[in-house]
mmCIF file of C-alpha atoms and ligand atoms in Angstrom:
data_model
loop_
_atom_site.group_PDB
_atom_site.id
_atom_site.type_symbol
_atom_site.label_atom_id
_atom_site.label_comp_id
_atom_site.label_asym_id
_atom_site.label_seq_id
_atom_site.Cartn_x
_atom_site.Cartn_y
_atom_site.Cartn_z
ATOM 1 C CA MET A 1 103.159 80.349 91.243
ATOM 2 C CA ASN A 2 100.954 83.128 90.923
ATOM 3 C CA LEU A 3 101.758 85.674 87.882
ATOM 4 C CA SER A 4 98.895 86.766 88.117
ATOM 5 C CA TYR A 5 99.103 90.364 86.597
ATOM 6 C CA GLN A 6 99.568 91.240 83.029
ATOM 7 C CA HIS A 7 103.134 92.274 82.297
ATOM 8 C CA VAL A 8 106.929 92.519 80.517
ATOM 9 C CA PHE A 9 109.375 90.990 81.677
ATOM 10 C CA GLN A 10 112.990 91.759 79.876
ATOM 11 C CA PRO A 11 116.520 90.497 80.767
ATOM 12 C CA GLY A 12 118.804 92.990 82.221
ATOM 13 C CA THR A 13 122.191 92.529 79.997
ATOM 14 C CA ASP A 14 124.525 94.511 82.907
ATOM 15 C CA PRO A 15 124.258 92.152 85.917
ATOM 16 C CA THR A 16 126.072 95.206 88.297
ATOM 17 C CA ALA A 17 122.540 96.733 87.436
ATOM 18 C CA ALA A 18 119.844 97.041 89.966
ATOM 19 C CA PRO A 19 116.586 94.963 88.603
ATOM 20 C CA LEU A 20 113.411 97.753 87.826
ATOM 21 C CA LEU A 21 110.259 96.991 89.296
ATOM 22 C CA LEU A 22 108.248 99.608 86.885
ATOM 23 C CA LEU A 23 104.490 100.608 87.821
ATOM 24 C CA HIS A 24 102.699 103.311 85.489
ATOM 25 C CA GLY A 25 100.319 105.488 86.130
ATOM 26 C CA THR A 26 95.970 105.723 85.855
ATOM 27 C CA GLY A 27 95.395 105.068 82.111
ATOM 28 C CA GLY A 28 98.740 103.626 81.658
ATOM 29 C CA ASN A 29 100.224 100.136 80.594
ATOM 30 C CA GLU A 30 103.122 97.573 81.070
ATOM 31 C CA CYS A 31 104.729 99.264 78.014
ATOM 32 C CA ASP A 32 105.250 102.934 79.330
ATOM 33 C CA LEU A 33 107.266 102.936 81.385
ATOM 34 C CA LEU A 34 110.015 101.129 79.496
ATOM 35 C CA PRO A 35 111.582 104.165 77.934
ATOM 36 C CA LEU A 36 112.159 105.760 80.895
ATOM 37 C CA ALA A 37 113.481 102.672 82.458
ATOM 38 C CA ARG A 38 115.795 101.958 79.313
ATOM 39 C CA ALA A 39 116.918 105.969 79.836
ATOM 40 C CA LEU A 40 117.299 105.304 83.767
ATOM 41 C CA SER A 41 119.246 102.062 84.073
ATOM 42 C CA PRO A 42 120.047 100.461 80.697
ATOM 43 C CA GLY A 43 121.845 97.179 81.537
ATOM 44 C CA SER A 44 118.709 96.767 84.109
ATOM 45 C CA ALA A 45 116.171 93.919 83.408
ATOM 46 C CA VAL A 46 112.613 95.385 83.647
ATOM 47 C CA LEU A 47 109.488 93.858 85.605
ATOM 48 C CA SER A 48 106.742 96.285 84.153
ATOM 49 C CA PRO A 49 103.042 94.659 85.204
ATOM 50 C CA ARG A 50 99.761 95.952 83.970
ATOM 51 C CA GLY A 51 97.859 97.488 87.255
ATOM 52 C CA ASP A 52 94.746 95.190 86.578
ATOM 53 C CA VAL A 53 92.039 97.037 88.470
ATOM 54 C CA SER A 54 89.695 99.348 85.269
ATOM 55 C CA GLU A 55 88.443 102.766 86.199
ATOM 56 C CA HIS A 56 85.789 103.671 82.970
ATOM 57 C CA GLY A 57 88.704 101.432 80.709
ATOM 58 C CA ALA A 58 91.940 103.165 83.190
ATOM 59 C CA ASN A 59 94.155 99.976 83.985
ATOM 60 C CA ARG A 60 95.464 101.414 88.127
ATOM 61 C CA PHE A 61 96.882 99.522 90.699
ATOM 62 C CA PHE A 62 93.598 100.496 92.960
ATOM 63 C CA ALA A 63 90.382 100.859 92.547
ATOM 64 C CA ARG A 64 89.694 104.918 94.174
ATOM 65 C CA LEU A 65 86.277 106.232 95.941
ATOM 66 C CA ALA A 66 87.218 109.668 93.589
ATOM 67 C CA GLU A 67 90.504 111.805 93.287
ATOM 68 C CA GLY A 68 92.397 111.837 96.205
ATOM 69 C CA LEU A 69 89.789 109.897 97.882
ATOM 70 C CA PHE A 70 90.423 105.947 99.026
ATOM 71 C CA ASP A 71 89.536 103.234 100.738
ATOM 72 C CA PRO A 72 91.970 101.465 103.222
ATOM 73 C CA ALA A 73 90.407 98.335 102.808
ATOM 74 C CA GLU A 74 91.438 98.109 99.075
ATOM 75 C CA VAL A 75 94.595 100.052 98.981
ATOM 76 C CA THR A 76 95.773 97.220 101.337
ATOM 77 C CA ARG A 77 93.827 94.180 99.668
ATOM 78 C CA ARG A 78 95.640 95.850 96.107
ATOM 79 C CA THR A 79 99.105 96.441 97.591
ATOM 80 C CA HIS A 80 99.136 92.374 99.233
ATOM 81 C CA ALA A 81 98.028 91.412 95.781
ATOM 82 C CA LEU A 82 100.826 92.867 93.850
ATOM 83 C CA ALA A 83 103.467 91.957 96.491
ATOM 84 C CA ASP A 84 102.390 88.590 95.909
ATOM 85 C CA PHE A 85 102.712 89.301 92.189
ATOM 86 C CA ILE A 86 106.474 90.544 92.754
ATOM 87 C CA ALA A 87 107.909 87.961 95.292
ATOM 88 C CA ALA A 88 106.318 85.363 92.683
ATOM 89 C CA ALA A 89 107.905 86.683 88.851
ATOM 90 C CA SER A 90 111.261 87.793 91.420
ATOM 91 C CA LYS A 91 111.734 84.295 91.842
ATOM 92 C CA HIS A 92 110.219 82.881 87.987
ATOM 93 C CA TYR A 93 113.021 85.627 86.507
ATOM 94 C CA GLY A 94 116.077 85.341 89.525
ATOM 95 C CA LEU A 95 115.234 88.472 90.161
ATOM 96 C CA ASP A 96 116.818 89.667 93.669
ATOM 97 C CA PRO A 97 114.790 91.480 96.111
ATOM 98 C CA ALA A 98 117.434 92.629 98.018
ATOM 99 C CA ARG A 99 118.253 94.448 95.087
ATOM 100 C CA LEU A 100 115.094 94.849 93.492
ATOM 101 C CA THR A 101 114.039 99.467 93.147
ATOM 102 C CA ALA A 102 110.460 100.133 91.915
ATOM 103 C CA VAL A 103 110.012 103.600 90.032
ATOM 104 C CA GLY A 104 107.000 104.161 89.974
ATOM 105 C CA PHE A 105 104.437 106.815 88.451
ATOM 106 C CA SER A 106 101.191 108.809 90.282
ATOM 107 C CA ASN A 107 98.859 105.758 90.507
ATOM 108 C CA GLY A 108 102.650 102.885 90.197
ATOM 109 C CA ALA A 109 104.276 105.372 92.754
ATOM 110 C CA ASN A 110 101.458 105.599 95.194
ATOM 111 C CA ILE A 111 101.302 101.166 95.581
ATOM 112 C CA ALA A 112 104.482 101.335 95.260
ATOM 113 C CA ALA A 113 104.696 103.021 98.562
ATOM 114 C CA THR A 114 102.369 100.978 100.447
ATOM 115 C CA ILE A 115 103.824 98.492 99.210
ATOM 116 C CA LEU A 116 107.032 99.612 101.552
ATOM 117 C CA GLN A 117 104.665 100.299 103.970
ATOM 118 C CA LEU A 118 103.011 97.050 104.233
ATOM 119 C CA ARG A 119 105.479 94.219 102.711
ATOM 120 C CA PRO A 120 108.719 96.132 102.088
ATOM 121 C CA THR A 121 110.247 92.530 102.000
ATOM 122 C CA VAL A 122 109.818 92.909 98.466
ATOM 123 C CA LEU A 123 111.638 95.844 97.484
ATOM 124 C CA SER A 124 115.243 97.221 97.917
ATOM 125 C CA GLY A 125 113.683 101.089 97.828
ATOM 126 C CA ALA A 126 111.974 102.747 94.679
ATOM 127 C CA ILE A 127 111.652 106.058 92.891
ATOM 128 C CA LEU A 128 108.359 107.520 93.366
ATOM 129 C CA LEU A 129 107.349 110.226 90.903
ATOM 130 C CA ARG A 130 104.252 112.000 91.833
ATOM 131 C CA SER A 131 103.275 110.104 94.624
ATOM 132 C CA MET A 132 100.824 111.288 98.015
ATOM 133 C CA VAL A 133 100.087 109.766 101.582
ATOM 134 C CA VAL A 134 97.529 106.858 100.656
ATOM 135 C CA LEU A 135 97.193 104.922 103.385
ATOM 136 C CA ASP A 136 98.222 107.025 106.098
ATOM 137 C CA GLN A 137 100.137 104.546 108.544
ATOM 138 C CA PRO A 138 103.955 104.705 109.257
ATOM 139 C CA ALA A 139 105.895 102.047 108.474
ATOM 140 C CA THR A 140 106.606 99.012 111.178
ATOM 141 C CA ALA A 141 110.019 100.330 112.733
ATOM 142 C CA ALA A 142 112.879 99.015 110.887
ATOM 143 C CA SER A 143 111.128 97.268 108.954
ATOM 144 C CA LEU A 144 112.527 99.467 105.581
ATOM 145 C CA THR A 145 116.338 99.797 108.129
ATOM 146 C CA GLY A 146 119.109 99.770 104.832
ATOM 147 C CA LYS A 147 116.341 100.722 102.070
ATOM 148 C CA ARG A 148 117.063 103.580 100.375
ATOM 149 C CA VAL A 149 113.468 106.191 98.841
ATOM 150 C CA LEU A 150 113.636 108.707 96.484
ATOM 151 C CA LEU A 151 110.134 111.271 96.124
ATOM 152 C CA LEU A 152 110.284 113.489 93.661
ATOM 153 C CA ASN A 153 107.337 116.135 93.051
ATOM 154 C CA GLY A 154 106.043 119.851 91.687
ATOM 155 C CA THR A 155 105.617 122.272 92.931
ATOM 156 C CA ALA A 156 102.301 122.821 91.151
ATOM 157 C CA ASP A 157 101.123 119.574 91.054
ATOM 158 C CA PRO A 158 97.030 119.814 91.104
ATOM 159 C CA ILE A 159 96.436 116.247 92.126
ATOM 160 C CA VAL A 160 99.236 115.431 94.687
ATOM 161 C CA PRO A 161 98.706 118.423 98.287
ATOM 162 C CA VAL A 162 102.025 119.947 98.885
ATOM 163 C CA GLU A 163 102.027 118.461 102.455
ATOM 164 C CA HIS A 164 101.774 114.823 101.574
ATOM 165 C CA PRO A 165 105.308 114.943 100.034
ATOM 166 C CA PRO A 166 106.871 115.418 103.242
ATOM 167 C CA HIS A 167 104.447 113.538 105.020
ATOM 168 C CA LEU A 168 104.417 110.623 103.121
ATOM 169 C CA ALA A 169 108.852 110.755 103.595
ATOM 170 C CA ALA A 170 107.593 111.232 107.160
ATOM 171 C CA LEU A 171 105.728 107.457 107.148
ATOM 172 C CA LEU A 172 108.794 105.702 105.099
ATOM 173 C CA ARG A 173 111.720 107.206 107.823
ATOM 174 C CA ALA A 174 109.848 106.120 110.708
ATOM 175 C CA GLY A 175 110.100 102.035 109.315
ATOM 176 C CA GLY A 176 114.189 103.181 109.495
ATOM 177 C CA ALA A 177 114.299 104.398 105.116
ATOM 178 C CA ASP A 178 117.168 106.575 103.639
ATOM 179 C CA VAL A 179 114.429 108.793 101.974
ATOM 180 C CA SER A 180 115.369 111.622 99.955
ATOM 181 C CA GLN A 181 112.390 114.215 99.115
ATOM 182 C CA GLN A 182 112.361 117.327 96.269
ATOM 183 C CA MET A 183 109.473 119.135 95.196
ATOM 184 C CA LEU A 184 110.838 120.208 91.191
ATOM 185 C CA PRO A 185 109.396 122.869 89.370
ATOM 186 C CA ALA A 186 106.469 121.108 87.522
ATOM 187 C CA ASN A 187 102.861 119.664 87.298
ATOM 188 C CA HIS A 188 102.278 116.137 87.170
ATOM 189 C CA GLY A 189 103.548 115.586 84.671
ATOM 190 C CA LEU A 190 107.235 114.836 84.242
ATOM 191 C CA ILE A 191 110.057 117.285 83.345
ATOM 192 C CA ALA A 192 113.710 116.234 82.517
ATOM 193 C CA ALA A 193 114.353 117.196 85.825
ATOM 194 C CA ASP A 194 112.770 113.489 87.355
ATOM 195 C CA LEU A 195 115.129 111.797 85.029
ATOM 196 C CA THR A 196 118.472 113.120 85.483
ATOM 197 C CA THR A 197 117.890 113.729 89.305
ATOM 198 C CA ALA A 198 116.005 110.058 89.554
ATOM 199 C CA LYS A 199 119.996 108.674 87.797
ATOM 200 C CA GLN A 200 121.874 110.213 89.694
ATOM 201 C CA TRP A 201 120.213 108.742 92.761
ATOM 202 C CA LEU A 202 120.108 105.259 91.474
ATOM 203 C CA ALA A 203 124.190 105.461 90.506
HETATM 204 C C1 MLT B 301 96.120 109.129 89.773
HETATM 205 O O1 MLT B 301 96.655 108.427 89.700
HETATM 206 O O2 MLT B 301 95.938 110.169 89.434
HETATM 207 C C2 MLT B 301 96.637 109.935 91.299
HETATM 208 O O3 MLT B 301 98.271 110.486 91.322
HETATM 209 C C3 MLT B 301 96.555 109.138 92.640
HETATM 210 C C4 MLT B 301 96.280 108.064 93.083
HETATM 211 O O4 MLT B 301 94.606 107.787 92.642
HETATM 212 O O5 MLT B 301 96.196 107.003 92.683
#
């Protein structure tokens, strides 16, 4: 069993609610998205790992060369490591991968997207908050059939170039994912509309 990532697990109280995988942003930790998860789906089981890469003390899920500049080999290696953890933790805690939905913010949304591209069987779908294209490769045909993805980005985000969200949506649709992509009047930070839109999508 490879439960190598420090993490929080909270059992669900409503068996009909999809379990959630929480993936925090740069500099965050496994507790950051717990309030968001509770607001999104109060009865869901929650699995929340801490990024195991340190950028001058800031936790991340993969190293970067500079802001917005990524090494595909590093991203690929870390994506497989996290996917292995998710598979092992799902088994350990009794979470059904066919119902597990990722909720990722920023760097966490980016690794949720690369998991969908490289290891689609560990997730049933994802809510990607302020994600960008990290691996510019389309998902394998039919690998994401039946999986739903919500992309929420900000029109005034200084980190995510405006052409990235539609491009990422296309990379995921190439695998057959049912992708909803919306731009909100926001910067890189979350606003109330992220919660209301994500809650509606999840329901
Ligand atoms: C961040 O985490 O600051 C950016 O959204 C992108 C990334 O480096 O993954």
